[in-house]
Amino acid sequence: QVQLVESGGGLVQAGGSLRSSCAASGFTFSDYAMGWYRQAPGKERELVAAISSGGFTSYADSVKGRFTISRDNAKNTLYLQMNSLKPEDTAVYYCAPVAYYSGSYYRANFGSWGQGTQVTVSS
């Protein structure tokens, strides 16, 4: 079955960097666009970055220029490099397969969410 295992979160001071990873299994990783979502306490889960199967990337305005999404299809792994972190980046970060439709990415309709990885940025 589909498994998504996120790792690499942690506690960092504002201005610092973290790199999160997502190990995917149970589906043909290279065939799918992938995305990183985050959910802060009391807020809805939001998509912050996506990468197509061909490597094209897109970002939410809130992280553009600071975060970089990448993938290694040989390792079935998705990455999120987070630089210049801000306290408002504090959230649990999740990865998921996504689908591109009518100009936007949406969570693909298979598999469950992983456990996520906590990112906490102190001021």
mmCIF file with all atom_site columns, C-alpha atoms in Angstrom:
data_model
loop_
_atom_site.group_PDB
_atom_site.id
_atom_site.type_symbol
_atom_site.label_atom_id
_atom_site.label_alt_id
_atom_site.label_comp_id
_atom_site.label_asym_id
_atom_site.label_entity_id
_atom_site.label_seq_id
_atom_site.pdbx_PDB_ins_code
_atom_site.Cartn_x
_atom_site.Cartn_y
_atom_site.Cartn_z
_atom_site.occupancy
_atom_site.B_iso_or_equiv
_atom_site.pdbx_formal_charge
_atom_site.auth_seq_id
_atom_site.auth_comp_id
_atom_site.auth_asym_id
_atom_site.auth_atom_id
_atom_site.pdbx_PDB_model_num
ATOM 1   C CA . GLN A 1 1   ? 0.000  0.000  0.000   1.00 0.00 ? 1   GLN A CA 1
ATOM 2   C CA . VAL A 1 2   ? 1.006  3.640  -0.330  1.00 0.00 ? 2   VAL A CA 1
ATOM 3   C CA . GLN A 1 3   ? 3.413  4.804  2.363   1.00 0.00 ? 3   GLN A CA 1
ATOM 4   C CA . LEU A 1 4   ? 4.746  8.311  2.868   1.00 0.00 ? 4   LEU A CA 1
ATOM 5   C CA . VAL A 1 5   ? 7.353  8.778  5.582   1.00 0.00 ? 5   VAL A CA 1
ATOM 6   C CA . GLU A 1 6   ? 8.468  12.321 6.333   1.00 0.00 ? 6   GLU A CA 1
ATOM 7   C CA . SER A 1 7   ? 11.604 13.158 8.290   1.00 0.00 ? 7   SER A CA 1
ATOM 8   C CA . GLY A 1 8   ? 14.107 15.946 8.868   1.00 0.00 ? 8   GLY A CA 1
ATOM 9   C CA . GLY A 1 9   ? 12.099 18.451 10.861  1.00 0.00 ? 9   GLY A CA 1
ATOM 10  C CA . GLY A 1 10  ? 13.361 20.048 14.032  1.00 0.00 ? 10  GLY A CA 1
ATOM 11  C CA . LEU A 1 11  ? 13.787 23.188 16.086  1.00 0.00 ? 11  LEU A CA 1
ATOM 12  C CA . VAL A 1 12  ? 15.708 26.049 14.515  1.00 0.00 ? 12  VAL A CA 1
ATOM 13  C CA . GLN A 1 13  ? 16.146 29.749 15.149  1.00 0.00 ? 13  GLN A CA 1
ATOM 14  C CA . ALA A 1 14  ? 14.692 32.309 12.776  1.00 0.00 ? 14  ALA A CA 1
ATOM 15  C CA . GLY A 1 15  ? 16.950 32.689 9.759   1.00 0.00 ? 15  GLY A CA 1
ATOM 16  C CA . GLY A 1 16  ? 18.134 29.097 9.966   1.00 0.00 ? 16  GLY A CA 1
ATOM 17  C CA . SER A 1 17  ? 17.745 26.194 7.554   1.00 0.00 ? 17  SER A CA 1
ATOM 18  C CA . LEU A 1 18  ? 16.308 22.688 7.554   1.00 0.00 ? 18  LEU A CA 1
ATOM 19  C CA . ARG A 1 19  ? 16.000 19.955 4.950   1.00 0.00 ? 19  ARG A CA 1
ATOM 20  C CA . SER A 1 20  ? 13.038 17.588 5.079   1.00 0.00 ? 20  SER A CA 1
ATOM 21  C CA . SER A 1 21  ? 12.764 14.292 3.244   1.00 0.00 ? 21  SER A CA 1
ATOM 22  C CA . CYS A 1 22  ? 9.844  12.113 2.228   1.00 0.00 ? 22  CYS A CA 1
ATOM 23  C CA . ALA A 1 23  ? 10.339 8.441  1.427   1.00 0.00 ? 23  ALA A CA 1
ATOM 24  C CA . ALA A 1 24  ? 7.526  7.167  -0.792  1.00 0.00 ? 24  ALA A CA 1
ATOM 25  C CA . SER A 1 25  ? 6.523  3.592  -1.583  1.00 0.00 ? 25  SER A CA 1
ATOM 26  C CA . GLY A 1 26  ? 3.570  1.628  -2.897  1.00 0.00 ? 26  GLY A CA 1
ATOM 27  C CA . PHE A 1 27  ? 3.136  3.578  -6.131  1.00 0.00 ? 27  PHE A CA 1
ATOM 28  C CA . THR A 1 28  ? 5.233  4.539  -9.157  1.00 0.00 ? 28  THR A CA 1
ATOM 29  C CA . PHE A 1 29  ? 6.828  7.640  -7.665  1.00 0.00 ? 29  PHE A CA 1
ATOM 30  C CA . SER A 1 30  ? 8.362  8.874  -10.919 1.00 0.00 ? 30  SER A CA 1
ATOM 31  C CA . ASP A 1 31  ? 4.947  9.001  -12.617 1.00 0.00 ? 31  ASP A CA 1
ATOM 32  C CA . TYR A 1 32  ? 3.435  11.477 -10.176 1.00 0.00 ? 32  TYR A CA 1
ATOM 33  C CA . ALA A 1 33  ? 3.753  15.114 -9.305  1.00 0.00 ? 33  ALA A CA 1
ATOM 34  C CA . MET A 1 34  ? 4.499  15.504 -5.606  1.00 0.00 ? 34  MET A CA 1
ATOM 35  C CA . GLY A 1 35  ? 3.823  18.247 -3.117  1.00 0.00 ? 35  GLY A CA 1
ATOM 36  C CA . TRP A 1 36  ? 4.774  19.450 0.344   1.00 0.00 ? 36  TRP A CA 1
ATOM 37  C CA . TYR A 1 37  ? 1.933  20.604 2.569   1.00 0.00 ? 37  TYR A CA 1
ATOM 38  C CA . ARG A 1 38  ? 2.029  22.152 6.020   1.00 0.00 ? 38  ARG A CA 1
ATOM 39  C CA . GLN A 1 39  ? -0.465 22.560 8.803   1.00 0.00 ? 39  GLN A CA 1
ATOM 40  C CA . ALA A 1 40  ? 0.006  25.039 11.621  1.00 0.00 ? 40  ALA A CA 1
ATOM 41  C CA . PRO A 1 41  ? -2.016 24.800 14.845  1.00 0.00 ? 41  PRO A CA 1
ATOM 42  C CA . GLY A 1 42  ? -5.567 26.001 14.304  1.00 0.00 ? 42  GLY A CA 1
ATOM 43  C CA . LYS A 1 43  ? -5.076 26.414 10.564  1.00 0.00 ? 43  LYS A CA 1
ATOM 44  C CA . GLU A 1 44  ? -5.979 24.411 7.491   1.00 0.00 ? 44  GLU A CA 1
ATOM 45  C CA . ARG A 1 45  ? -3.411 22.319 5.691   1.00 0.00 ? 45  ARG A CA 1
ATOM 46  C CA . GLU A 1 46  ? -1.892 24.262 2.803   1.00 0.00 ? 46  GLU A CA 1
ATOM 47  C CA . LEU A 1 47  ? 0.222  23.322 -0.191  1.00 0.00 ? 47  LEU A CA 1
ATOM 48  C CA . VAL A 1 48  ? 3.560  25.150 -0.083  1.00 0.00 ? 48  VAL A CA 1
ATOM 49  C CA . ALA A 1 49  ? 5.502  23.559 -2.943  1.00 0.00 ? 49  ALA A CA 1
ATOM 50  C CA . ALA A 1 50  ? 4.957  21.120 -5.797  1.00 0.00 ? 50  ALA A CA 1
ATOM 51  C CA . ILE A 1 51  ? 7.119  19.431 -8.376  1.00 0.00 ? 51  ILE A CA 1
ATOM 52  C CA . SER A 1 52  ? 5.927  17.743 -11.535 1.00 0.00 ? 52  SER A CA 1
ATOM 53  C CA . SER A 1 53  ? 7.099  14.337 -12.691 1.00 0.00 ? 53  SER A CA 1
ATOM 54  C CA . GLY A 1 54  ? 9.322  16.212 -15.126 1.00 0.00 ? 54  GLY A CA 1
ATOM 55  C CA . GLY A 1 55  ? 10.838 18.440 -12.460 1.00 0.00 ? 55  GLY A CA 1
ATOM 56  C CA . PHE A 1 56  ? 8.881  21.677 -12.923 1.00 0.00 ? 56  PHE A CA 1
ATOM 57  C CA . THR A 1 57  ? 8.385  23.431 -9.601  1.00 0.00 ? 57  THR A CA 1
ATOM 58  C CA . SER A 1 58  ? 5.861  25.821 -8.130  1.00 0.00 ? 58  SER A CA 1
ATOM 59  C CA . TYR A 1 59  ? 5.656  27.550 -4.755  1.00 0.00 ? 59  TYR A CA 1
ATOM 60  C CA . ALA A 1 60  ? 3.225  29.368 -2.532  1.00 0.00 ? 60  ALA A CA 1
ATOM 61  C CA . ASP A 1 61  ? 3.984  33.078 -2.359  1.00 0.00 ? 61  ASP A CA 1
ATOM 62  C CA . SER A 1 62  ? 4.754  32.734 1.352   1.00 0.00 ? 62  SER A CA 1
ATOM 63  C CA . VAL A 1 63  ? 7.789  30.500 0.712   1.00 0.00 ? 63  VAL A CA 1
ATOM 64  C CA . LYS A 1 64  ? 8.903  31.576 -2.759  1.00 0.00 ? 64  LYS A CA 1
ATOM 65  C CA . GLY A 1 65  ? 12.608 32.367 -2.832  1.00 0.00 ? 65  GLY A CA 1
ATOM 66  C CA . ARG A 1 66  ? 13.234 30.614 0.508   1.00 0.00 ? 66  ARG A CA 1
ATOM 67  C CA . PHE A 1 67  ? 12.124 26.997 -0.041  1.00 0.00 ? 67  PHE A CA 1
ATOM 68  C CA . THR A 1 68  ? 13.286 24.587 -2.754  1.00 0.00 ? 68  THR A CA 1
ATOM 69  C CA . ILE A 1 69  ? 11.483 21.363 -3.621  1.00 0.00 ? 69  ILE A CA 1
ATOM 70  C CA . SER A 1 70  ? 13.357 18.574 -5.378  1.00 0.00 ? 70  SER A CA 1
ATOM 71  C CA . ARG A 1 71  ? 13.035 14.867 -6.048  1.00 0.00 ? 71  ARG A CA 1
ATOM 72  C CA . ASP A 1 72  ? 15.234 11.833 -6.585  1.00 0.00 ? 72  ASP A CA 1
ATOM 73  C CA . ASN A 1 73  ? 13.233 9.336  -8.606  1.00 0.00 ? 73  ASN A CA 1
ATOM 74  C CA . ALA A 1 74  ? 15.925 6.665  -8.258  1.00 0.00 ? 74  ALA A CA 1
ATOM 75  C CA . LYS A 1 75  ? 15.464 6.800  -4.477  1.00 0.00 ? 75  LYS A CA 1
ATOM 76  C CA . ASN A 1 76  ? 11.690 7.449  -4.482  1.00 0.00 ? 76  ASN A CA 1
ATOM 77  C CA . THR A 1 77  ? 12.403 10.440 -2.277  1.00 0.00 ? 77  THR A CA 1
ATOM 78  C CA . LEU A 1 78  ? 11.088 13.994 -2.172  1.00 0.00 ? 78  LEU A CA 1
ATOM 79  C CA . TYR A 1 79  ? 12.980 16.841 -0.505  1.00 0.00 ? 79  TYR A CA 1
ATOM 80  C CA . LEU A 1 80  ? 12.209 20.292 0.823   1.00 0.00 ? 80  LEU A CA 1
ATOM 81  C CA . GLN A 1 81  ? 15.119 22.618 1.505   1.00 0.00 ? 81  GLN A CA 1
ATOM 82  C CA . MET A 1 82  ? 13.944 25.417 3.788   1.00 0.00 ? 82  MET A CA 1
ATOM 83  C CA . ASN A 1 83  ? 16.148 28.496 4.162   1.00 0.00 ? 83  ASN A CA 1
ATOM 84  C CA . SER A 1 84  ? 15.651 31.844 5.906   1.00 0.00 ? 84  SER A CA 1
ATOM 85  C CA . LEU A 1 85  ? 13.048 30.236 8.138   1.00 0.00 ? 85  LEU A CA 1
ATOM 86  C CA . LYS A 1 86  ? 10.528 32.433 9.921   1.00 0.00 ? 86  LYS A CA 1
ATOM 87  C CA . PRO A 1 87  ? 8.425  31.737 13.022  1.00 0.00 ? 87  PRO A CA 1
ATOM 88  C CA . GLU A 1 88  ? 5.350  31.646 10.776  1.00 0.00 ? 88  GLU A CA 1
ATOM 89  C CA . ASP A 1 89  ? 6.846  28.592 9.021   1.00 0.00 ? 89  ASP A CA 1
ATOM 90  C CA . THR A 1 90  ? 6.228  26.595 12.219  1.00 0.00 ? 90  THR A CA 1
ATOM 91  C CA . ALA A 1 91  ? 3.963  23.687 11.281  1.00 0.00 ? 91  ALA A CA 1
ATOM 92  C CA . VAL A 1 92  ? 3.804  19.968 10.671  1.00 0.00 ? 92  VAL A CA 1
ATOM 93  C CA . TYR A 1 93  ? 5.015  19.285 7.147   1.00 0.00 ? 93  TYR A CA 1
ATOM 94  C CA . TYR A 1 94  ? 3.557  16.478 5.007   1.00 0.00 ? 94  TYR A CA 1
ATOM 95  C CA . CYS A 1 95  ? 4.269  15.159 1.533   1.00 0.00 ? 95  CYS A CA 1
ATOM 96  C CA . ALA A 1 96  ? 1.693  13.752 -0.864  1.00 0.00 ? 96  ALA A CA 1
ATOM 97  C CA . PRO A 1 97  ? 1.161  12.891 -4.505  1.00 0.00 ? 97  PRO A CA 1
ATOM 98  C CA . VAL A 1 98  ? -0.674 15.714 -6.261  1.00 0.00 ? 98  VAL A CA 1
ATOM 99  C CA . ALA A 1 99  ? -2.512 16.194 -9.533  1.00 0.00 ? 99  ALA A CA 1
ATOM 100 C CA . TYR A 1 100 ? -2.492 19.314 -11.726 1.00 0.00 ? 100 TYR A CA 1
ATOM 101 C CA . TYR A 1 101 ? -5.935 20.460 -12.802 1.00 0.00 ? 101 TYR A CA 1
ATOM 102 C CA . SER A 1 102 ? -7.233 23.780 -14.110 1.00 0.00 ? 102 SER A CA 1
ATOM 103 C CA . GLY A 1 103 ? -4.097 25.644 -13.167 1.00 0.00 ? 103 GLY A CA 1
ATOM 104 C CA . SER A 1 104 ? -3.707 24.325 -9.643  1.00 0.00 ? 104 SER A CA 1
ATOM 105 C CA . TYR A 1 105 ? -2.360 21.324 -7.807  1.00 0.00 ? 105 TYR A CA 1
ATOM 106 C CA . TYR A 1 106 ? -4.659 19.150 -5.716  1.00 0.00 ? 106 TYR A CA 1
ATOM 107 C CA . ARG A 1 107 ? -4.028 16.210 -3.379  1.00 0.00 ? 107 ARG A CA 1
ATOM 108 C CA . ALA A 1 108 ? -4.177 13.027 -5.465  1.00 0.00 ? 108 ALA A CA 1
ATOM 109 C CA . ASN A 1 109 ? -7.042 10.742 -4.566  1.00 0.00 ? 109 ASN A CA 1
ATOM 110 C CA . PHE A 1 110 ? -5.071 7.785  -3.238  1.00 0.00 ? 110 PHE A CA 1
ATOM 111 C CA . GLY A 1 111 ? -3.062 6.921  -0.168  1.00 0.00 ? 111 GLY A CA 1
ATOM 112 C CA . SER A 1 112 ? -3.287 8.384  3.310   1.00 0.00 ? 112 SER A CA 1
ATOM 113 C CA . TRP A 1 113 ? -1.298 11.181 4.880   1.00 0.00 ? 113 TRP A CA 1
ATOM 114 C CA . GLY A 1 114 ? 1.943  10.227 6.599   1.00 0.00 ? 114 GLY A CA 1
ATOM 115 C CA . GLN A 1 115 ? 2.762  11.188 10.160  1.00 0.00 ? 115 GLN A CA 1
ATOM 116 C CA . GLY A 1 116 ? 4.400  14.436 9.065   1.00 0.00 ? 116 GLY A CA 1
ATOM 117 C CA . THR A 1 117 ? 7.512  16.086 10.437  1.00 0.00 ? 117 THR A CA 1
ATOM 118 C CA . GLN A 1 118 ? 7.395  18.957 12.923  1.00 0.00 ? 118 GLN A CA 1
ATOM 119 C CA . VAL A 1 119 ? 9.231  22.166 12.030  1.00 0.00 ? 119 VAL A CA 1
ATOM 120 C CA . THR A 1 120 ? 9.482  24.739 14.802  1.00 0.00 ? 120 THR A CA 1
ATOM 121 C CA . VAL A 1 121 ? 11.102 28.118 14.225  1.00 0.00 ? 121 VAL A CA 1
ATOM 122 C CA . SER A 1 122 ? 11.890 30.216 17.262  1.00 0.00 ? 122 SER A CA 1
ATOM 123 C CA . SER A 1 123 ? 12.156 33.997 17.147  1.00 0.00 ? 123 SER A CA 1
#
